[in-house]
């Protein structure tokens, strides 16, 4: 269902841009009519067949440039990065008496403060409180791009949004990914926007306690542990989890899952049974999420801000945007982190070369699956999606 919805969205955009019907595009895909330049031209996938020098000459003509060597090319990566930087610059200053706060939640949700690529509950709660207390802020937009993470951290952020909603309206804009805990923190927003391809939902919970006993036995590693009570070694890496402990953990997972479903039901004005039928870890595209009631509208961050402004009677051009969380940079620590990051990047490259791409990818997936915060209850996608 997810891939079908993704294809429908993709096909709709391609068909519109190439001025052909979606039915024709499906036939082109099924018949492999894009396999040669001549077939691609005949079926309107391209406008012209040309060598690179002919293409470059057409660029010269279009830009009124005399020689090919004088053409200036900008890589897509550099262009998009520049646009993103300029856009964020626009969000760094309080420019007006009335403002909309934009709180960015990018990365795995963890307990404690945010790091470079994580969403820490302490940091987001602080940002929500600052925006809530700031008199000039009339509305808050949550920008979520997260696979989820710590169940506790997600619950605490959800609670803070609930408190904030009593004072100021909170709207959510979903990026590429708003799954599990990422959806948890957004579900009680006043209005939720998503892109057509946004991975949405994954309403589910899992628990994981890493165990190294079999590996340790194979390598002849022995660990002697002494306990005062039957379940004192529940989280030990070198002891098998007792059946009674497994039952207790399973109860905790089921209890948190029910709470998750109820949170969504309350936020989306649905019944528990309705949400449960859509949940159980399933993912949806933004387009399908709109049909089943998990989001309210298809749109990006710009659309969400415009909607928040209109609903709160803010005139375009007369309100400012404030970005949260506000990051204070310690230059000494910043340089240390940059050096450390450079060293780690080199080490990762070495490991990848030695292990091979597939083996390294497996290690990375395992690393991401083990909760860095130590919380075994995880509201996060238990897998990664690769579209080719």
CSV table of C-alpha atoms in Angstrom, one decimal:
chain,number,residue,atom,x,y,z
A,1,UNK,CA,0.0,0.0,0.0
A,2,UNK,CA,2.8,2.4,0.9
A,3,UNK,CA,4.7,1.8,-2.4
A,4,UNK,CA,1.5,2.1,-4.4
A,5,UNK,CA,0.6,5.4,-2.8
A,6,UNK,CA,4.2,6.6,-3.4
A,7,UNK,CA,4.0,5.6,-7.1
A,8,UNK,CA,0.6,7.3,-7.5
A,9,UNK,CA,2.0,10.6,-6.1
A,10,UNK,CA,5.1,10.3,-8.3
A,11,UNK,CA,3.1,9.4,-11.4
A,12,UNK,CA,0.8,12.3,-10.9
A,13,UNK,CA,3.6,14.8,-10.8
A,14,UNK,CA,5.5,13.3,-13.8
A,15,UNK,CA,2.3,13.0,-15.9
A,16,UNK,CA,1.4,16.6,-15.2
A,17,UNK,CA,5.0,17.9,-16.0
A,18,UNK,CA,5.2,15.8,-19.2
A,19,UNK,CA,1.6,16.5,-20.3
A,20,UNK,CA,0.6,12.9,-20.6
A,21,UNK,CA,-2.0,10.8,-18.8
A,22,UNK,CA,-1.2,8.7,-15.7
A,23,UNK,CA,-2.6,5.7,-17.6
A,24,UNK,CA,-0.1,6.3,-20.4
A,25,UNK,CA,2.7,6.7,-17.9
A,26,UNK,CA,1.9,3.4,-16.3
A,27,UNK,CA,2.0,1.7,-19.7
A,28,UNK,CA,5.3,3.4,-20.4
A,29,UNK,CA,6.7,2.0,-17.2
A,30,UNK,CA,5.3,-1.5,-17.8
A,31,UNK,CA,6.6,-1.6,-21.4
A,32,UNK,CA,10.0,-0.2,-20.5
A,33,UNK,CA,9.6,2.5,-23.2
A,34,UNK,CA,12.2,4.7,-21.6
A,35,UNK,CA,15.0,2.2,-22.3
A,36,UNK,CA,16.3,3.9,-25.4
A,37,UNK,CA,16.6,7.6,-26.3
A,38,UNK,CA,14.3,7.1,-29.3
A,39,UNK,CA,11.6,5.4,-27.3
A,40,UNK,CA,11.8,8.0,-24.6
A,41,UNK,CA,11.4,10.8,-27.2
A,42,UNK,CA,8.5,9.0,-28.9
A,43,UNK,CA,6.6,8.7,-25.6
A,44,UNK,CA,7.2,12.3,-24.5
A,45,UNK,CA,9.6,11.4,-21.6
A,46,UNK,CA,12.2,13.8,-23.1
A,47,UNK,CA,12.0,16.8,-25.5
A,48,UNK,CA,15.1,16.2,-27.6
A,49,UNK,CA,17.9,13.8,-28.2
A,50,UNK,CA,21.3,15.6,-28.2
A,51,UNK,CA,25.0,15.1,-27.4
A,52,UNK,CA,26.5,17.0,-24.5
A,53,UNK,CA,28.1,19.6,-26.7
A,54,UNK,CA,24.7,20.3,-28.3
A,55,UNK,CA,23.1,20.6,-24.9
A,56,UNK,CA,25.9,23.0,-23.7
A,57,UNK,CA,25.5,25.1,-26.9
A,58,UNK,CA,21.7,25.4,-26.2
A,59,UNK,CA,22.5,26.6,-22.7
A,60,UNK,CA,24.9,29.3,-24.1
A,61,UNK,CA,22.1,30.4,-26.4
A,62,UNK,CA,19.5,30.5,-23.5
A,63,UNK,CA,21.8,32.4,-21.2
A,64,UNK,CA,23.3,34.7,-23.9
A,65,UNK,CA,26.8,33.3,-23.1
A,66,UNK,CA,29.4,33.3,-25.9
A,67,UNK,CA,31.5,30.3,-24.9
A,68,UNK,CA,30.8,27.1,-23.1
A,69,UNK,CA,33.7,27.6,-20.8
A,70,UNK,CA,32.1,30.8,-19.5
A,71,UNK,CA,28.9,29.0,-18.4
A,72,UNK,CA,28.5,28.9,-14.6
A,73,UNK,CA,27.1,25.7,-13.2
A,74,UNK,CA,25.9,25.3,-9.6
A,75,UNK,CA,25.6,21.7,-8.2
A,76,UNK,CA,22.2,20.9,-6.9
A,77,UNK,CA,23.6,20.1,-3.5
A,78,UNK,CA,25.2,23.5,-3.2
A,79,UNK,CA,22.1,25.3,-4.4
A,80,UNK,CA,19.7,23.5,-2.0
A,81,UNK,CA,22.1,24.1,0.9
A,82,UNK,CA,22.3,27.8,0.0
A,83,UNK,CA,18.5,28.1,-0.1
A,84,UNK,CA,18.2,26.3,3.2
A,85,UNK,CA,20.8,28.5,4.8
A,86,UNK,CA,19.1,31.7,3.5
A,87,UNK,CA,15.7,30.4,4.7
A,88,UNK,CA,17.0,29.7,8.2
A,89,UNK,CA,18.7,33.1,8.3
A,90,UNK,CA,15.3,34.6,7.8
A,91,UNK,CA,14.1,32.7,10.9
A,92,UNK,CA,16.8,33.9,13.2
A,93,UNK,CA,15.6,37.4,13.9
A,94,UNK,CA,12.6,38.8,15.6
A,95,UNK,CA,11.7,41.3,13.0
A,96,UNK,CA,8.2,42.3,14.0
A,97,UNK,CA,5.9,43.0,16.9
A,98,UNK,CA,4.0,39.9,16.0
A,99,UNK,CA,5.7,36.6,15.2
A,100,UNK,CA,5.3,32.9,14.5
A,101,UNK,CA,7.7,30.6,16.3
A,102,UNK,CA,9.1,27.7,14.3
A,103,UNK,CA,10.4,24.8,16.4
A,104,UNK,CA,12.6,22.3,14.5
A,105,UNK,CA,12.5,18.7,15.6
A,106,UNK,CA,15.0,16.9,13.3
A,107,UNK,CA,16.4,13.5,14.1
A,108,UNK,CA,15.9,10.7,16.6
A,109,UNK,CA,14.0,11.6,19.8
A,110,UNK,CA,16.1,11.1,22.9
A,111,UNK,CA,16.0,11.7,26.6
A,112,UNK,CA,17.8,14.8,27.8
A,113,UNK,CA,19.1,17.7,25.6
A,114,UNK,CA,19.3,17.7,21.8
A,115,UNK,CA,22.6,16.9,20.1
A,116,UNK,CA,23.7,17.6,16.5
A,117,UNK,CA,21.2,15.2,14.9
A,118,UNK,CA,18.8,14.3,17.8
A,119,UNK,CA,15.7,15.7,19.3
A,120,UNK,CA,16.1,16.0,23.1
A,121,UNK,CA,12.9,16.3,25.1
A,122,UNK,CA,14.6,18.9,27.5
A,123,UNK,CA,15.6,21.1,24.6
A,124,UNK,CA,12.2,21.0,22.8
A,125,UNK,CA,10.3,21.5,26.1
A,126,UNK,CA,12.4,24.6,26.8
A,127,UNK,CA,11.8,25.9,23.3
A,128,UNK,CA,8.0,25.4,23.7
A,129,UNK,CA,8.0,27.2,27.0
A,130,UNK,CA,10.0,30.2,25.6
A,131,UNK,CA,7.7,30.5,22.6
A,132,UNK,CA,4.7,30.2,24.8
A,133,UNK,CA,5.8,32.9,27.2
A,134,UNK,CA,7.0,35.3,24.6
A,135,UNK,CA,4.3,37.9,24.2
A,136,UNK,CA,5.1,38.7,20.5
A,137,UNK,CA,4.7,35.0,19.5
A,138,UNK,CA,1.1,34.5,18.3
A,139,UNK,CA,1.3,31.0,17.0
A,140,UNK,CA,3.8,28.1,17.0
A,141,UNK,CA,4.7,25.8,14.1
A,142,UNK,CA,6.4,22.4,14.9
A,143,UNK,CA,8.6,21.2,12.0
A,144,UNK,CA,9.0,17.4,12.4
A,145,UNK,CA,11.4,15.2,10.6
A,146,UNK,CA,11.9,12.3,12.8
A,147,UNK,CA,11.7,8.4,12.9
A,148,UNK,CA,10.8,8.6,16.6
A,149,UNK,CA,12.9,7.3,19.5
A,150,UNK,CA,12.5,7.3,23.2
A,151,UNK,CA,8.9,6.6,24.3
A,152,UNK,CA,9.3,8.7,27.5
A,153,UNK,CA,10.8,11.6,25.7
A,154,UNK,CA,8.0,11.6,23.1
A,155,UNK,CA,5.4,11.5,25.9
A,156,UNK,CA,7.0,14.5,27.7
A,157,UNK,CA,7.1,16.6,24.5
A,158,UNK,CA,3.5,15.6,23.8
A,159,UNK,CA,2.6,16.8,27.3
A,160,UNK,CA,4.3,20.2,26.8
A,161,UNK,CA,2.5,20.7,23.5
A,162,UNK,CA,-0.8,19.9,25.3
A,163,UNK,CA,0.0,22.6,27.9
A,164,UNK,CA,1.1,25.1,25.2
A,165,UNK,CA,-2.1,24.6,23.2
A,166,UNK,CA,-4.0,26.0,26.2
A,167,UNK,CA,-2.2,29.3,25.7
A,168,UNK,CA,-1.3,29.5,22.0
A,169,UNK,CA,-2.2,27.4,18.9
A,170,UNK,CA,0.4,24.8,17.7
A,171,UNK,CA,0.5,23.6,14.1
A,172,UNK,CA,2.7,20.8,12.7
A,173,UNK,CA,4.5,20.6,9.4
A,174,UNK,CA,5.9,17.2,8.6
A,175,UNK,CA,9.0,16.7,6.5
A,176,UNK,CA,10.2,13.5,4.9
A,177,UNK,CA,9.5,11.5,8.0
A,178,UNK,CA,7.1,11.8,11.0
A,179,UNK,CA,6.8,8.2,12.2
A,180,UNK,CA,6.1,6.6,15.6
A,181,UNK,CA,7.5,9.1,18.2
A,182,UNK,CA,7.7,11.7,15.4
A,183,UNK,CA,4.0,11.3,14.9
A,184,UNK,CA,3.3,11.0,18.7
A,185,UNK,CA,4.6,14.6,19.4
A,186,UNK,CA,2.5,16.0,16.5
A,187,UNK,CA,-0.8,14.2,16.9
A,188,UNK,CA,-2.4,16.8,19.2
A,189,UNK,CA,-1.5,19.8,17.0
A,190,UNK,CA,-4.4,22.0,15.9
A,191,UNK,CA,-3.7,21.2,12.3
A,192,UNK,CA,-1.2,18.8,10.7
A,193,UNK,CA,0.4,19.4,7.3
A,194,UNK,CA,2.4,16.7,5.4
A,195,UNK,CA,4.0,16.3,2.0
A,196,UNK,CA,2.5,13.7,-0.3
A,197,UNK,CA,5.5,11.4,0.2
A,198,UNK,CA,5.9,11.9,4.0
A,199,UNK,CA,6.4,8.6,5.8
A,200,UNK,CA,3.6,9.0,8.4
A,201,UNK,CA,2.2,6.9,11.2
A,202,UNK,CA,4.1,3.8,12.4
A,203,UNK,CA,2.0,4.1,15.5
A,204,UNK,CA,3.6,1.4,17.6
A,205,UNK,CA,6.0,0.5,20.3
A,206,UNK,CA,8.8,-2.0,20.8
A,207,UNK,CA,11.2,-2.8,23.6
A,208,UNK,CA,14.7,-4.1,23.3
A,209,UNK,CA,17.3,-5.2,25.8
A,210,UNK,CA,20.7,-6.0,24.1
A,211,UNK,CA,22.1,-9.4,25.2
A,212,UNK,CA,25.7,-10.6,24.5
A,213,UNK,CA,25.6,-13.9,26.3
A,214,UNK,CA,25.8,-16.2,23.2
A,215,UNK,CA,28.5,-14.0,21.6
A,216,UNK,CA,30.5,-13.9,24.9
A,217,UNK,CA,30.2,-17.7,25.2
A,218,UNK,CA,31.6,-18.2,21.7
A,219,UNK,CA,34.6,-15.9,22.5
A,220,UNK,CA,35.2,-17.5,25.9
A,221,UNK,CA,34.3,-14.3,27.8
A,222,UNK,CA,33.0,-15.0,31.2
A,223,UNK,CA,31.1,-12.6,33.5
A,224,UNK,CA,30.5,-13.4,37.2
A,225,UNK,CA,27.5,-11.5,38.6
A,226,UNK,CA,26.0,-11.5,42.1
A,227,UNK,CA,22.4,-10.5,42.8
A,228,UNK,CA,20.3,-9.8,45.9
A,229,UNK,CA,16.9,-10.3,44.2
A,230,UNK,CA,15.6,-12.5,41.4
A,231,UNK,CA,15.2,-9.7,38.8
A,232,UNK,CA,18.3,-7.7,39.7
A,233,UNK,CA,20.1,-8.8,36.5
A,234,UNK,CA,17.2,-7.9,34.2
A,235,UNK,CA,19.3,-5.5,32.1
A,236,UNK,CA,22.5,-7.5,32.2
A,237,UNK,CA,24.3,-8.0,28.9
A,238,UNK,CA,25.5,-11.4,30.0
A,239,UNK,CA,22.4,-13.1,31.4
A,240,UNK,CA,19.4,-14.4,29.6
A,241,UNK,CA,16.2,-12.5,30.5
A,242,UNK,CA,14.0,-14.6,32.8
A,243,UNK,CA,10.5,-15.4,31.4
A,244,UNK,CA,8.8,-13.5,34.2
A,245,UNK,CA,10.8,-10.4,33.3
A,246,UNK,CA,9.9,-10.9,29.6
A,247,UNK,CA,6.2,-10.9,30.6
A,248,UNK,CA,6.6,-7.7,32.7
A,249,UNK,CA,8.4,-6.0,29.8
A,250,UNK,CA,5.7,-7.2,27.3
A,251,UNK,CA,3.0,-5.8,29.6
A,252,UNK,CA,4.9,-2.4,29.6
A,253,UNK,CA,5.0,-2.4,25.8
A,254,UNK,CA,1.3,-3.2,25.5
A,255,UNK,CA,0.4,-0.6,28.1
A,256,UNK,CA,2.4,2.1,26.3
A,257,UNK,CA,1.0,1.1,22.9
A,258,UNK,CA,-2.5,1.6,24.3
A,259,UNK,CA,-1.5,5.0,25.6
A,260,UNK,CA,0.0,5.9,22.2
A,261,UNK,CA,-3.2,4.9,20.4
A,262,UNK,CA,-5.3,6.9,22.9
A,263,UNK,CA,-3.1,10.0,22.5
A,264,UNK,CA,-3.7,9.9,18.7
A,265,UNK,CA,-7.4,9.2,19.2
A,266,UNK,CA,-7.7,12.2,21.4
A,267,UNK,CA,-5.7,14.5,19.2
A,268,UNK,CA,-7.3,13.4,15.9
A,269,UNK,CA,-10.9,13.2,17.3
A,270,UNK,CA,-11.2,9.5,16.5
A,271,UNK,CA,-12.1,6.5,18.5
A,272,UNK,CA,-9.5,4.1,20.0
A,273,UNK,CA,-10.7,1.4,17.7
A,274,UNK,CA,-10.4,3.6,14.6
A,275,UNK,CA,-6.8,4.5,15.4
A,276,UNK,CA,-5.9,0.9,16.4
A,277,UNK,CA,-7.1,-0.3,12.9
A,278,UNK,CA,-4.6,2.2,11.3
A,279,UNK,CA,-1.8,1.6,13.8
A,280,UNK,CA,0.1,-1.5,14.8
A,281,UNK,CA,3.3,-0.1,13.3
A,282,UNK,CA,2.0,0.5,9.8
A,283,UNK,CA,3.3,3.4,7.7
A,284,UNK,CA,1.4,5.6,5.3
A,285,UNK,CA,2.4,8.2,2.8
A,286,UNK,CA,1.2,11.7,3.5
A,287,UNK,CA,-1.4,11.3,0.7
A,288,UNK,CA,-2.9,8.2,2.3
A,289,UNK,CA,-2.6,9.7,5.8
A,290,UNK,CA,-4.8,12.5,4.6
A,291,UNK,CA,-7.5,10.1,3.4
A,292,UNK,CA,-7.6,8.2,6.7
A,293,UNK,CA,-7.5,11.2,8.9
A,294,UNK,CA,-3.9,11.2,10.3
A,295,UNK,CA,-3.1,14.6,8.7
A,296,UNK,CA,-5.3,17.5,7.7
A,297,UNK,CA,-3.7,18.9,4.6
A,298,UNK,CA,-1.0,18.4,2.0
A,299,UNK,CA,1.5,21.1,2.2
A,300,UNK,CA,5.1,22.1,3.2
A,301,UNK,CA,6.5,24.3,5.9
A,302,UNK,CA,5.7,27.5,3.9
A,303,UNK,CA,2.0,26.4,3.6
A,304,UNK,CA,1.8,25.7,7.4
A,305,UNK,CA,3.2,29.1,8.3
A,306,UNK,CA,0.8,30.8,5.9
A,307,UNK,CA,-2.1,28.9,7.4
A,308,UNK,CA,-1.1,29.7,11.0
A,309,UNK,CA,-0.7,33.4,10.0
A,310,UNK,CA,-4.1,33.6,8.4
A,311,UNK,CA,-5.9,31.8,11.2
A,312,UNK,CA,-4.4,34.2,13.7
A,313,UNK,CA,-5.1,37.3,11.7
A,314,UNK,CA,-1.5,38.1,10.9
A,315,UNK,CA,-1.0,40.1,7.7
A,316,UNK,CA,1.6,38.8,5.3
A,317,UNK,CA,4.8,40.9,5.4
A,318,UNK,CA,3.9,42.3,8.8
A,319,UNK,CA,4.8,39.3,11.0
A,320,UNK,CA,8.2,37.8,11.7
A,321,UNK,CA,9.5,34.3,12.1
A,322,UNK,CA,11.5,33.0,15.1
A,323,UNK,CA,13.5,29.8,14.9
A,324,UNK,CA,13.8,27.5,17.9
A,325,UNK,CA,15.7,25.9,19.6
A,326,UNK,CA,18.2,28.8,19.8
A,327,UNK,CA,21.7,27.3,19.7
A,328,UNK,CA,24.4,29.0,21.7
A,329,UNK,CA,27.8,28.1,20.2
A,330,UNK,CA,30.8,27.6,22.5
A,331,UNK,CA,33.7,28.1,19.9
A,332,UNK,CA,36.1,25.9,21.8
A,333,UNK,CA,33.7,23.0,22.1
A,334,UNK,CA,32.6,23.6,18.5
A,335,UNK,CA,36.2,23.2,17.2
A,336,UNK,CA,36.7,20.1,19.3
A,337,UNK,CA,33.5,18.5,17.9
A,338,UNK,CA,34.5,19.4,14.3
A,339,UNK,CA,37.9,17.7,14.8
A,340,UNK,CA,36.2,14.7,16.5
A,341,UNK,CA,33.6,14.5,13.6
A,342,UNK,CA,36.4,14.6,11.0
A,343,UNK,CA,38.3,11.8,12.8
A,344,UNK,CA,35.1,9.7,13.1
A,345,UNK,CA,34.2,10.3,9.5
A,346,UNK,CA,37.7,9.0,8.5
A,347,UNK,CA,37.3,6.0,10.8
A,348,UNK,CA,33.9,5.2,9.3
A,349,UNK,CA,35.3,5.3,5.8
A,350,UNK,CA,38.1,2.9,6.8
A,351,UNK,CA,35.7,0.5,8.4
A,352,UNK,CA,33.4,0.6,5.3
A,353,UNK,CA,36.4,-0.1,3.0
A,354,UNK,CA,37.5,-3.0,5.2
A,355,UNK,CA,34.1,-4.6,5.9
A,356,UNK,CA,32.4,-3.9,2.6
A,357,UNK,CA,29.3,-1.8,2.1
A,358,UNK,CA,26.7,-4.4,3.0
A,359,UNK,CA,28.3,-5.5,6.2
A,360,UNK,CA,28.9,-1.9,7.3
A,361,UNK,CA,25.3,-1.0,6.5
A,362,UNK,CA,24.2,-3.9,8.8
A,363,UNK,CA,26.3,-2.7,11.6
A,364,UNK,CA,24.9,0.9,11.2
A,365,UNK,CA,21.4,-0.5,11.3
A,366,UNK,CA,22.1,-2.4,14.5
A,367,UNK,CA,23.7,0.7,16.0
A,368,UNK,CA,20.7,2.8,15.2
A,369,UNK,CA,18.3,0.2,16.6
A,370,UNK,CA,20.0,0.1,20.0
A,371,UNK,CA,18.6,3.0,22.0
A,372,UNK,CA,21.4,5.5,22.7
A,373,UNK,CA,19.5,7.0,25.6
A,374,UNK,CA,19.2,3.6,27.5
A,375,UNK,CA,15.4,3.7,27.3
A,376,UNK,CA,14.2,0.2,26.2
A,377,UNK,CA,10.7,1.4,25.4
A,378,UNK,CA,11.0,2.8,21.9
A,379,UNK,CA,8.3,4.7,19.9
A,380,UNK,CA,10.2,4.5,16.6
A,381,UNK,CA,10.3,2.8,13.2
A,382,UNK,CA,11.9,-0.6,13.8
A,383,UNK,CA,13.3,-0.5,10.2
A,384,UNK,CA,14.5,1.9,7.5
A,385,UNK,CA,12.8,2.4,4.2
A,386,UNK,CA,14.9,2.5,1.0
A,387,UNK,CA,13.2,3.4,-2.3
A,388,UNK,CA,15.0,2.6,-5.6
